[in-house]
Amino acid sequence: MATHIRTDEEIRSEVIEELKWDPRIQSNEIGVAAKDGVVTLTGWVDSYLKKVAAEEAAHRVPSVKAVANDIEVRLPGFAERTDADLAAAVVNALKWDAAIPADKVDVTVSQGWVTLKGEVEYYFQKIDAERAARRIAGVKGVTNLITVKPHPLPSDLKQSIEKALIRNAETDAKHITVEVQGSKVILRGTVRSYAEKQAAEDTAWSAPGVTEVDNRIVVSPIP
């Protein structure tokens, strides 16, 4: 039996319902549009965390191929903090996270926008640093320029990633192909949801020695 292909109106309605379901979000603040499976979010919220939460909620809806997050962060007057205060708060948050080598990450804040630079050993440390920064009250956005230090490449890198995809219950490995160019991994194929696409990318990033993942997987209902 063929899988039902959702119309843009169905996708829009499901995104709205998912926004209502997420307790971090006030759905009446956010406008939703959908065209060819691409969802656009508009409106304004009072924290960067809410903006990210709305994007994550939209990505959870099946058949959403991509999300354009045009939500604006507008802080109420009492929540405004100086850039120096925000920088200090982000640095402290990084120090409290045992997984992040805080001494390897440089923090810059300009008009509430945080930029992270530096070099870490593992990709998950780069992601954790961004998550720590965006949870800080008063942050309007985060640019993550942290790089991952190259590791020695295992000879069977391609096979290792393919086996990991098979082990991962969130991915349908038979619809995903893996190409390795040095320390760069290219993923191709078709999956049923953005969550599955992201799970495949996370799996590739977990392999030792990977410094770049080019995720070319397409989200489309599979018969």
Coordinates of N, CA and C in Angstrom, one line a residue:
M1 N 0.9 -1.2 0.0 CA 0.0 0.0 0.0 C 0.9 1.2 0.0
A2 N 0.6 2.2 -0.9 CA 1.4 3.4 -0.9 C 1.1 4.3 0.3
T3 N 2.1 5.0 0.7 CA 2.0 5.9 1.8 C 1.3 7.2 1.4
H4 N 0.4 7.7 2.2 CA -0.3 8.9 1.9 C 0.6 10.1 1.9
I5 N 0.6 10.8 0.8 CA 1.4 12.0 0.7 C 0.6 13.2 1.2
R6 N 1.1 13.8 2.2 CA 0.4 14.9 2.9 C 0.4 16.2 2.0
T7 N -0.7 16.8 1.9 CA -0.8 18.1 1.2 C -0.2 19.2 2.1
D8 N 0.1 20.3 1.5 CA 0.7 21.4 2.3 C -0.2 21.9 3.4
E9 N -1.5 21.9 3.1 CA -2.5 22.3 4.2 C -2.5 21.3 5.3
E10 N -2.4 20.0 5.0 CA -2.3 19.0 6.1 C -1.0 19.2 6.9
I11 N 0.1 19.4 6.2 CA 1.4 19.7 6.9 C 1.3 20.9 7.8
R12 N 0.7 22.0 7.3 CA 0.5 23.2 8.1 C -0.3 22.9 9.3
S13 N -1.4 22.2 9.1 CA -2.3 22.0 10.3 C -1.6 21.1 11.3
E14 N -0.8 20.1 10.9 CA -0.1 19.3 11.8 C 1.0 20.0 12.6
V15 N 1.7 20.9 11.9 CA 2.7 21.7 12.5 C 2.1 22.6 13.6
I16 N 0.9 23.2 13.3 CA 0.2 24.0 14.3 C -0.1 23.2 15.5
E17 N -0.6 22.0 15.3 CA -1.0 21.1 16.4 C 0.3 20.7 17.2
E18 N 1.4 20.5 16.5 CA 2.6 20.1 17.2 C 3.1 21.3 18.1
L19 N 3.0 22.5 17.5 CA 3.3 23.7 18.3 C 2.5 23.9 19.6
K20 N 1.2 23.6 19.4 CA 0.3 23.7 20.6 C 0.6 22.6 21.6
W21 N 1.2 21.5 21.2 CA 1.5 20.3 22.1 C 2.7 20.6 22.9
D22 N 3.6 21.4 22.3 CA 4.9 21.7 23.0 C 4.8 22.7 24.1
P23 N 5.0 22.4 25.4 CA 4.7 23.3 26.5 C 5.7 24.5 26.5
R24 N 6.8 24.4 25.7 CA 7.7 25.5 25.7 C 7.3 26.7 24.8
I25 N 6.2 26.4 24.1 CA 5.9 27.4 23.0 C 4.5 27.9 23.2
Q26 N 4.3 29.2 23.0 CA 2.9 29.8 22.9 C 2.6 29.9 21.4
S27 N 1.8 28.9 21.0 CA 1.5 28.8 19.5 C 0.9 30.0 18.9
N28 N 0.1 30.8 19.7 CA -0.5 31.9 19.1 C 0.4 33.0 18.7
E29 N 1.7 32.9 19.1 CA 2.7 33.9 18.7 C 3.4 33.6 17.4
I30 N 3.1 32.4 16.8 CA 3.8 31.9 15.7 C 2.9 31.7 14.5
G31 N 3.3 32.2 13.3 CA 2.6 31.9 12.1 C 3.2 30.8 11.3
V32 N 2.4 30.0 10.6 CA 2.9 28.8 9.9 C 2.4 28.8 8.5
A33 N 3.4 28.6 7.6 CA 3.0 28.4 6.2 C 3.8 27.2 5.6
A34 N 3.2 26.6 4.6 CA 3.8 25.4 4.0 C 3.7 25.4 2.5
K35 N 4.8 25.1 1.8 CA 4.8 25.1 0.4 C 5.7 24.0 -0.1
D36 N 5.2 23.0 -0.8 CA 6.0 21.9 -1.3 C 6.8 21.2 -0.2
G37 N 6.2 21.1 1.0 CA 6.8 20.4 2.1 C 7.7 21.2 2.9
V38 N 8.0 22.5 2.5 CA 8.9 23.4 3.2 C 8.0 24.3 4.1
V39 N 8.3 24.3 5.4 CA 7.5 25.1 6.4 C 8.2 26.4 6.7
T40 N 7.5 27.5 6.7 CA 8.1 28.7 7.1 C 7.4 29.2 8.4
L41 N 8.2 29.5 9.4 CA 7.7 30.0 10.7 C 7.9 31.5 10.8
T42 N 6.9 32.2 11.2 CA 7.1 33.7 11.4 C 6.5 34.1 12.8
G43 N 6.6 35.4 13.0 CA 6.1 35.9 14.3 C 7.3 36.3 15.2
W44 N 7.0 36.5 16.5 CA 8.1 36.9 17.4 C 7.9 36.2 18.8
V45 N 9.0 35.9 19.4 CA 8.9 35.2 20.7 C 9.9 36.0 21.7
D46 N 9.8 35.7 23.0 CA 10.6 36.4 23.9 C 11.8 35.7 24.4
S47 N 12.2 34.6 23.7 CA 13.5 34.0 24.0 C 13.9 33.2 22.8
Y48 N 15.2 33.0 22.7 CA 15.8 32.2 21.6 C 15.5 30.8 21.8
L49 N 15.3 30.3 23.0 CA 15.0 28.9 23.3 C 13.6 28.6 22.6
K50 N 12.7 29.5 22.7 CA 11.4 29.3 22.1 C 11.5 29.2 20.6
K51 N 12.3 30.0 20.0 CA 12.5 30.0 18.6 C 13.0 28.7 18.1
V52 N 14.0 28.2 18.9 CA 14.6 26.8 18.5 C 13.6 25.7 18.8
A53 N 12.8 25.8 19.9 CA 11.8 24.8 20.2 C 10.7 24.8 19.1
A54 N 10.3 25.9 18.5 CA 9.3 25.9 17.4 C 9.9 25.2 16.2
E55 N 11.1 25.5 15.9 CA 11.8 24.8 14.7 C 11.8 23.3 14.9
E56 N 12.2 22.9 16.1 CA 12.3 21.5 16.4 C 10.9 20.8 16.3
A57 N 9.9 21.5 16.8 CA 8.5 21.0 16.7 C 8.1 20.8 15.3
A58 N 8.4 21.8 14.4 CA 8.0 21.7 13.0 C 8.7 20.5 12.3
H59 N 10.0 20.3 12.7 CA 10.7 19.2 12.1 C 10.2 17.8 12.5
R60 N 9.5 17.7 13.6 CA 9.0 16.5 14.1 C 7.8 16.0 13.3
V61 N 7.2 16.8 12.5 CA 6.0 16.5 11.7 C 6.4 15.7 10.4
P62 N 5.9 14.5 10.2 CA 6.2 13.8 9.0 C 5.9 14.6 7.7
S63 N 6.8 14.3 6.7 CA 6.7 15.0 5.4 C 7.2 16.4 5.4
V64 N 7.6 17.0 6.5 CA 8.3 18.3 6.5 C 9.7 18.1 5.9
K65 N 10.0 18.7 4.8 CA 11.3 18.5 4.2 C 12.4 19.5 4.7
A66 N 11.9 20.7 5.1 CA 12.8 21.7 5.6 C 12.0 22.7 6.3
V67 N 12.7 23.5 7.2 CA 12.0 24.6 7.9 C 12.8 25.9 7.8
A68 N 12.1 26.9 7.4 CA 12.7 28.3 7.3 C 12.2 29.0 8.6
N69 N 13.1 29.2 9.5 CA 12.7 29.8 10.8 C 12.9 31.4 10.7
D70 N 11.9 32.1 10.4 CA 11.9 33.5 10.4 C 11.3 34.2 11.6
I71 N 11.2 33.4 12.7 CA 10.7 34.0 14.0 C 11.8 35.0 14.5
E72 N 11.3 36.1 15.0 CA 12.1 37.1 15.6 C 12.1 37.0 17.1
V73 N 13.3 37.2 17.7 CA 13.4 37.2 19.1 C 13.4 38.6 19.6
R74 N 12.3 39.0 20.4 CA 12.2 40.3 21.0 C 12.1 40.1 22.5
L75 N 13.2 40.6 23.2 CA 13.2 40.5 24.6 C 12.4 41.6 25.3
P76 N 11.6 41.2 26.3 CA 11.0 42.3 27.1 C 12.1 43.1 27.8
G77 N 11.7 44.4 28.1 CA 12.7 45.2 28.7 C 13.4 44.7 29.9
F78 N 12.7 44.0 30.8 CA 13.3 43.5 32.0 C 14.3 42.3 31.8
A79 N 14.2 41.7 30.6 CA 15.0 40.6 30.2 C 16.3 41.0 29.5
E80 N 16.4 42.3 29.1 CA 17.6 42.7 28.4 C 18.8 42.6 29.3
R81 N 19.9 42.1 28.8 CA 21.1 42.0 29.6 C 22.3 42.6 28.7
T82 N 23.3 43.1 29.4 CA 24.4 43.6 28.6 C 25.2 42.5 27.9
D83 N 25.9 42.8 26.9 CA 26.7 41.8 26.2 C 27.7 41.2 27.2
A84 N 28.3 42.0 28.1 CA 29.3 41.5 29.0 C 28.6 40.5 30.0
D85 N 27.4 40.8 30.4 CA 26.7 39.9 31.3 C 26.4 38.5 30.6
L86 N 26.0 38.6 29.4 CA 25.6 37.4 28.6 C 26.9 36.6 28.4
A87 N 28.0 37.3 28.0 CA 29.3 36.5 27.8 C 29.7 35.8 29.0
A88 N 29.6 36.4 30.2 CA 30.0 35.8 31.4 C 29.1 34.6 31.7
A89 N 27.8 34.8 31.4 CA 26.8 33.7 31.7 C 27.1 32.5 30.8
V90 N 27.4 32.7 29.5 CA 27.7 31.6 28.6 C 29.0 30.9 29.0
V91 N 30.0 31.7 29.4 CA 31.2 31.0 29.8 C 31.0 30.2 31.0
N92 N 30.2 30.6 32.0 CA 29.9 29.8 33.2 C 29.1 28.6 32.8
A93 N 28.2 28.7 31.9 CA 27.4 27.5 31.4 C 28.3 26.5 30.8
L94 N 29.3 26.9 30.0 CA 30.2 26.0 29.4 C 31.1 25.3 30.5
K95 N 31.5 26.0 31.5 CA 32.3 25.5 32.6 C 31.5 24.4 33.3
W96 N 30.2 24.6 33.5 CA 29.4 23.7 34.3 C 29.1 22.4 33.6
D97 N 29.2 22.4 32.2 CA 29.0 21.2 31.4 C 30.3 20.4 31.4
A98 N 30.4 19.3 32.1 CA 31.6 18.5 32.2 C 32.1 18.0 30.8
A99 N 31.2 17.9 29.8 CA 31.6 17.3 28.5 C 32.2 18.4 27.6
I100 N 32.1 19.6 28.0 CA 32.7 20.7 27.1 C 34.0 21.2 27.7
P101 N 35.1 21.2 26.9 CA 36.3 21.8 27.3 C 36.2 23.3 27.2
A102 N 35.8 23.9 28.2 CA 35.5 25.4 28.2 C 36.7 26.2 27.8
D103 N 37.9 25.7 28.2 CA 39.1 26.5 27.8 C 39.4 26.4 26.3
K104 N 38.7 25.6 25.6 CA 38.9 25.5 24.1 C 37.9 26.3 23.3
V105 N 37.0 26.9 24.0 CA 35.9 27.7 23.3 C 36.0 29.1 23.7
D106 N 36.0 30.0 22.6 CA 36.0 31.4 22.8 C 34.5 31.9 22.6
V107 N 34.1 32.8 23.5 CA 32.7 33.4 23.4 C 32.8 34.9 23.1
T108 N 32.0 35.3 22.1 CA 31.8 36.7 21.8 C 30.4 37.0 21.7
V109 N 30.0 38.1 22.3 CA 28.6 38.5 22.3 C 28.4 39.9 21.7
S110 N 27.6 40.1 20.7 CA 27.3 41.4 20.1 C 25.8 41.6 20.0
Q111 N 25.3 42.6 20.7 CA 23.8 42.9 20.7 C 23.0 41.7 21.0
G112 N 23.4 40.9 21.9 CA 22.7 39.7 22.4 C 22.9 38.5 21.5
W113 N 23.7 38.6 20.5 CA 24.0 37.4 19.6 C 25.3 36.8 20.0
V114 N 25.3 35.5 20.3 CA 26.5 34.8 20.8 C 27.2 34.1 19.6
T115 N 28.5 34.3 19.5 CA 29.3 33.6 18.5 C 30.3 32.7 19.3
L116 N 30.4 31.4 18.9 CA 31.3 30.5 19.6 C 32.4 30.1 18.6
K117 N 33.6 30.1 19.0 CA 34.7 29.7 18.2 C 35.7 28.8 19.0
G118 N 36.5 28.1 18.3 CA 37.5 27.2 19.0 C 37.6 25.9 18.3
E119 N 38.2 24.9 19.0 CA 38.4 23.6 18.5 C 38.2 22.6 19.6
V120 N 37.3 21.6 19.3 CA 37.1 20.5 20.3 C 37.4 19.2 19.7
E121 N 37.4 18.1 20.5 CA 37.8 16.8 20.1 C 36.7 16.1 19.4
Y122 N 35.4 16.4 19.8 CA 34.3 15.6 19.3 C 33.1 16.5 18.9
Y123 N 32.4 16.0 17.9 CA 31.3 16.8 17.4 C 30.2 17.1 18.4
F124 N 29.9 16.1 19.3 CA 28.9 16.3 20.3 C 29.3 17.4 21.3
Q125 N 30.6 17.7 21.4 CA 31.0 18.8 22.3 C 30.6 20.1 21.6
K126 N 30.7 20.2 20.3 CA 30.3 21.4 19.6 C 28.8 21.7 19.7
I127 N 28.0 20.6 19.6 CA 26.6 20.7 19.7 C 26.2 21.1 21.1
D128 N 26.8 20.4 22.1 CA 26.5 20.7 23.5 C 26.8 22.2 23.9
A129 N 27.9 22.7 23.3 CA 28.3 24.1 23.6 C 27.2 25.1 23.1
E130 N 26.7 24.8 21.9 CA 25.6 25.6 21.3 C 24.3 25.5 22.2
R131 N 24.0 24.3 22.6 CA 22.8 24.1 23.5 C 22.9 24.9 24.8
A132 N 24.1 24.8 25.4 CA 24.4 25.6 26.6 C 24.2 27.1 26.4
A133 N 24.6 27.6 25.3 CA 24.6 29.0 25.1 C 23.1 29.5 24.8
R134 N 22.4 28.7 24.1 CA 21.0 29.1 23.7 C 20.0 29.0 24.9
R135 N 20.4 28.3 25.9 CA 19.5 28.2 27.1 C 19.7 29.5 28.0
I136 N 20.6 30.3 27.8 CA 20.9 31.5 28.6 C 19.8 32.5 28.3
A137 N 19.1 33.0 29.4 CA 18.1 34.0 29.2 C 18.7 35.3 28.7
G138 N 18.1 35.9 27.7 CA 18.6 37.1 27.1 C 19.4 36.9 25.8
V139 N 19.7 35.7 25.5 CA 20.4 35.4 24.2 C 19.4 35.5 23.1
K140 N 19.8 36.2 22.0 CA 18.9 36.4 20.9 C 19.2 35.4 19.7
G141 N 20.4 34.8 19.7 CA 20.8 33.9 18.7 C 22.2 33.4 19.0
V142 N 22.6 32.3 18.3 CA 23.9 31.7 18.4 C 24.4 31.3 17.1
T143 N 25.7 31.7 16.8 CA 26.4 31.3 15.7 C 27.5 30.3 16.1
N144 N 27.5 29.1 15.7 CA 28.5 28.1 16.1 C 29.6 27.9 15.1
L145 N 30.8 28.5 15.4 CA 31.9 28.4 14.4 C 33.0 27.4 15.0
I146 N 32.6 26.7 16.0 CA 33.5 25.7 16.6 C 33.9 24.6 15.6
T147 N 35.2 24.3 15.5 CA 35.6 23.2 14.6 C 35.9 22.0 15.4
V148 N 35.9 20.8 14.7 CA 36.2 19.5 15.3 C 37.6 19.1 14.9
K149 N 38.4 18.8 15.9 CA 39.8 18.4 15.6 C 39.8 17.1 14.8
P150 N 40.6 17.1 13.7 CA 40.7 15.9 12.9 C 41.3 14.7 13.8
H151 N 40.8 13.5 13.6 CA 41.3 12.3 14.2 C 41.9 11.4 13.1
P152 N 42.8 10.5 13.5 CA 43.2 9.5 12.5 C 42.0 8.7 12.0
L153 N 42.0 8.5 10.7 CA 40.8 7.9 10.0 C 41.0 6.4 10.0
P154 N 39.9 5.7 10.5 CA 40.0 4.2 10.5 C 39.9 3.8 9.0
S155 N 40.5 2.6 8.7 CA 40.5 2.2 7.3 C 39.1 1.8 6.8
D156 N 38.3 1.3 7.7 CA 36.9 0.9 7.4 C 35.9 1.9 7.7
L157 N 36.1 3.2 7.6 CA 35.2 4.2 8.0 C 33.8 4.0 7.3
K158 N 33.8 3.8 6.0 CA 32.6 3.7 5.3 C 31.7 2.5 5.9
Q159 N 32.4 1.3 6.0 CA 31.7 0.2 6.6 C 31.2 0.4 8.0
S160 N 32.0 1.1 8.8 CA 31.6 1.3 10.2 C 30.4 2.2 10.3
I161 N 30.3 3.2 9.4 CA 29.1 4.1 9.4 C 27.9 3.3 8.9
E162 N 28.1 2.5 7.9 CA 27.0 1.7 7.3 C 26.4 0.7 8.4
K163 N 27.3 0.1 9.1 CA 26.9 -0.8 10.2 C 26.1 -0.1 11.3
A164 N 26.6 1.1 11.6 CA 26.0 1.9 12.7 C 24.6 2.3 12.2
L165 N 24.4 2.7 11.0 CA 23.1 3.0 10.5 C 22.1 1.8 10.6
I166 N 22.6 0.6 10.3 CA 21.8 -0.6 10.4 C 21.4 -0.8 11.9
R167 N 22.3 -0.5 12.8 CA 22.0 -0.7 14.3 C 21.0 0.3 14.8
N168 N 21.0 1.5 14.2 CA 20.2 2.6 14.7 C 18.7 2.3 14.3
A169 N 17.9 2.2 15.3 CA 16.5 1.9 15.1 C 15.7 3.0 14.4
E170 N 16.3 4.2 14.5 CA 15.6 5.4 13.9 C 15.9 5.6 12.4
T171 N 16.8 4.8 11.9 CA 17.1 4.9 10.4 C 16.8 3.7 9.7
D172 N 16.3 3.8 8.4 CA 16.1 2.7 7.5 C 17.3 2.7 6.6
A173 N 18.3 1.9 7.0 CA 19.6 1.9 6.3 C 19.6 1.6 4.9
K174 N 18.6 0.7 4.5 CA 18.6 0.3 3.1 C 18.3 1.4 2.1
H175 N 17.8 2.5 2.6 CA 17.5 3.6 1.7 C 18.6 4.7 1.8
I176 N 19.7 4.5 2.5 CA 20.8 5.4 2.7 C 22.1 4.9 2.1
T177 N 22.8 5.7 1.4 CA 24.1 5.4 0.9 C 25.2 6.3 1.5
V178 N 26.3 5.7 1.7 CA 27.4 6.4 2.4 C 28.6 6.5 1.5
E179 N 29.1 7.7 1.3 CA 30.3 8.0 0.5 C 31.3 8.7 1.4
V180 N 32.6 8.3 1.4 CA 33.6 8.9 2.2 C 34.7 9.5 1.3
Q181 N 35.0 10.7 1.5 CA 36.1 11.4 0.8 C 37.0 12.0 1.9
G182 N 38.1 11.2 2.2 CA 39.0 11.6 3.3 C 38.2 11.6 4.6
S183 N 38.1 12.8 5.3 CA 37.4 12.8 6.5 C 36.0 13.4 6.4
K184 N 35.6 13.5 5.1 CA 34.2 14.0 4.8 C 33.3 12.9 4.5
V185 N 32.1 12.9 5.0 CA 31.1 11.8 4.7 C 30.0 12.5 4.0
I186 N 29.5 11.8 2.9 CA 28.4 12.3 2.1 C 27.3 11.2 2.2
L187 N 26.1 11.7 2.7 CA 25.0 10.8 2.8 C 24.0 11.1 1.7
R188 N 23.5 10.1 1.1 CA 22.4 10.2 0.0 C 21.3 9.2 0.3
G189 N 20.2 9.5 -0.3 CA 19.1 8.5 -0.2 C 17.8 9.2 0.1
T190 N 16.8 8.4 0.4 CA 15.4 8.9 0.7 C 15.0 8.3 2.0
V191 N 14.4 9.2 2.9 CA 13.9 8.7 4.2 C 12.5 9.3 4.4
R192 N 11.8 8.9 5.4 CA 10.4 9.2 5.6 C 10.2 10.5 6.4
S193 N 11.2 10.9 7.1 CA 11.0 12.1 8.0 C 12.3 12.8 8.2
Y194 N 12.2 14.1 8.6 CA 13.4 14.9 8.9 C 14.1 14.3 10.1
A195 N 13.4 13.7 11.1 CA 14.0 13.1 12.2 C 14.9 12.0 11.8
E196 N 14.5 11.2 10.8 CA 15.3 10.1 10.3 C 16.5 10.6 9.6
K197 N 16.3 11.6 8.8 CA 17.5 12.3 8.2 C 18.5 12.8 9.2
Q198 N 18.0 13.4 10.3 CA 18.9 13.9 11.3 C 19.6 12.8 12.0
A199 N 18.9 11.7 12.3 CA 19.5 10.6 13.0 C 20.6 10.0 12.2
A200 N 20.4 9.9 10.9 CA 21.5 9.4 10.0 C 22.7 10.3 10.1
E201 N 22.5 11.6 10.1 CA 23.6 12.5 10.1 C 24.3 12.4 11.5
D202 N 23.6 12.3 12.6 CA 24.2 12.1 13.9 C 25.0 10.9 14.0
T203 N 24.5 9.8 13.3 CA 25.3 8.5 13.3 C 26.6 8.7 12.6
A204 N 26.6 9.4 11.4 CA 27.8 9.7 10.7 C 28.8 10.5 11.5
W205 N 28.3 11.5 12.2 CA 29.1 12.4 13.0 C 29.8 11.6 14.2
S206 N 29.2 10.5 14.6 CA 29.7 9.8 15.8 C 30.9 9.0 15.4
A207 N 31.2 8.8 14.1 CA 32.3 8.0 13.7 C 33.6 8.7 13.9
P208 N 34.7 8.1 14.4 CA 35.9 8.8 14.7 C 36.6 9.2 13.4
G209 N 37.1 10.5 13.5 CA 37.9 11.0 12.4 C 37.0 11.8 11.4
V210 N 35.7 11.8 11.6 CA 34.8 12.6 10.7 C 34.9 14.1 11.0
T211 N 35.2 14.9 10.1 CA 35.3 16.4 10.3 C 34.2 17.1 9.5
E212 N 33.5 16.4 8.6 CA 32.4 17.1 7.8 C 31.4 16.1 7.4
V213 N 30.1 16.4 7.5 CA 29.1 15.5 7.0 C 28.2 16.3 6.0
D214 N 28.1 15.9 4.8 CA 27.3 16.5 3.8 C 26.0 15.7 3.7
N215 N 24.9 16.2 4.3 CA 23.7 15.4 4.3 C 22.8 15.7 3.1
R216 N 22.8 14.9 2.1 CA 22.0 15.1 0.9 C 20.8 14.2 0.9
I217 N 20.5 13.6 2.0 CA 19.3 12.8 2.1 C 18.0 13.6 1.8
V218 N 17.1 13.0 1.1 CA 15.9 13.7 0.7 C 14.7 13.1 1.6
V219 N 13.9 14.0 2.1 CA 12.7 13.6 2.9 C 11.5 13.4 2.0
S220 N 11.0 12.2 1.9 CA 9.9 11.9 1.0 C 9.2 10.6 1.5
P221 N 7.8 10.6 1.5 CA 7.2 9.4 1.9 C 7.6 8.2 1.0
I222 N 7.9 7.1 1.6 CA 8.3 5.9 0.9 C 7.2 4.9 0.8
P223 N 6.8 4.4 -0.4 CA 5.7 3.5 -0.5 C 6.0 2.2 0.2

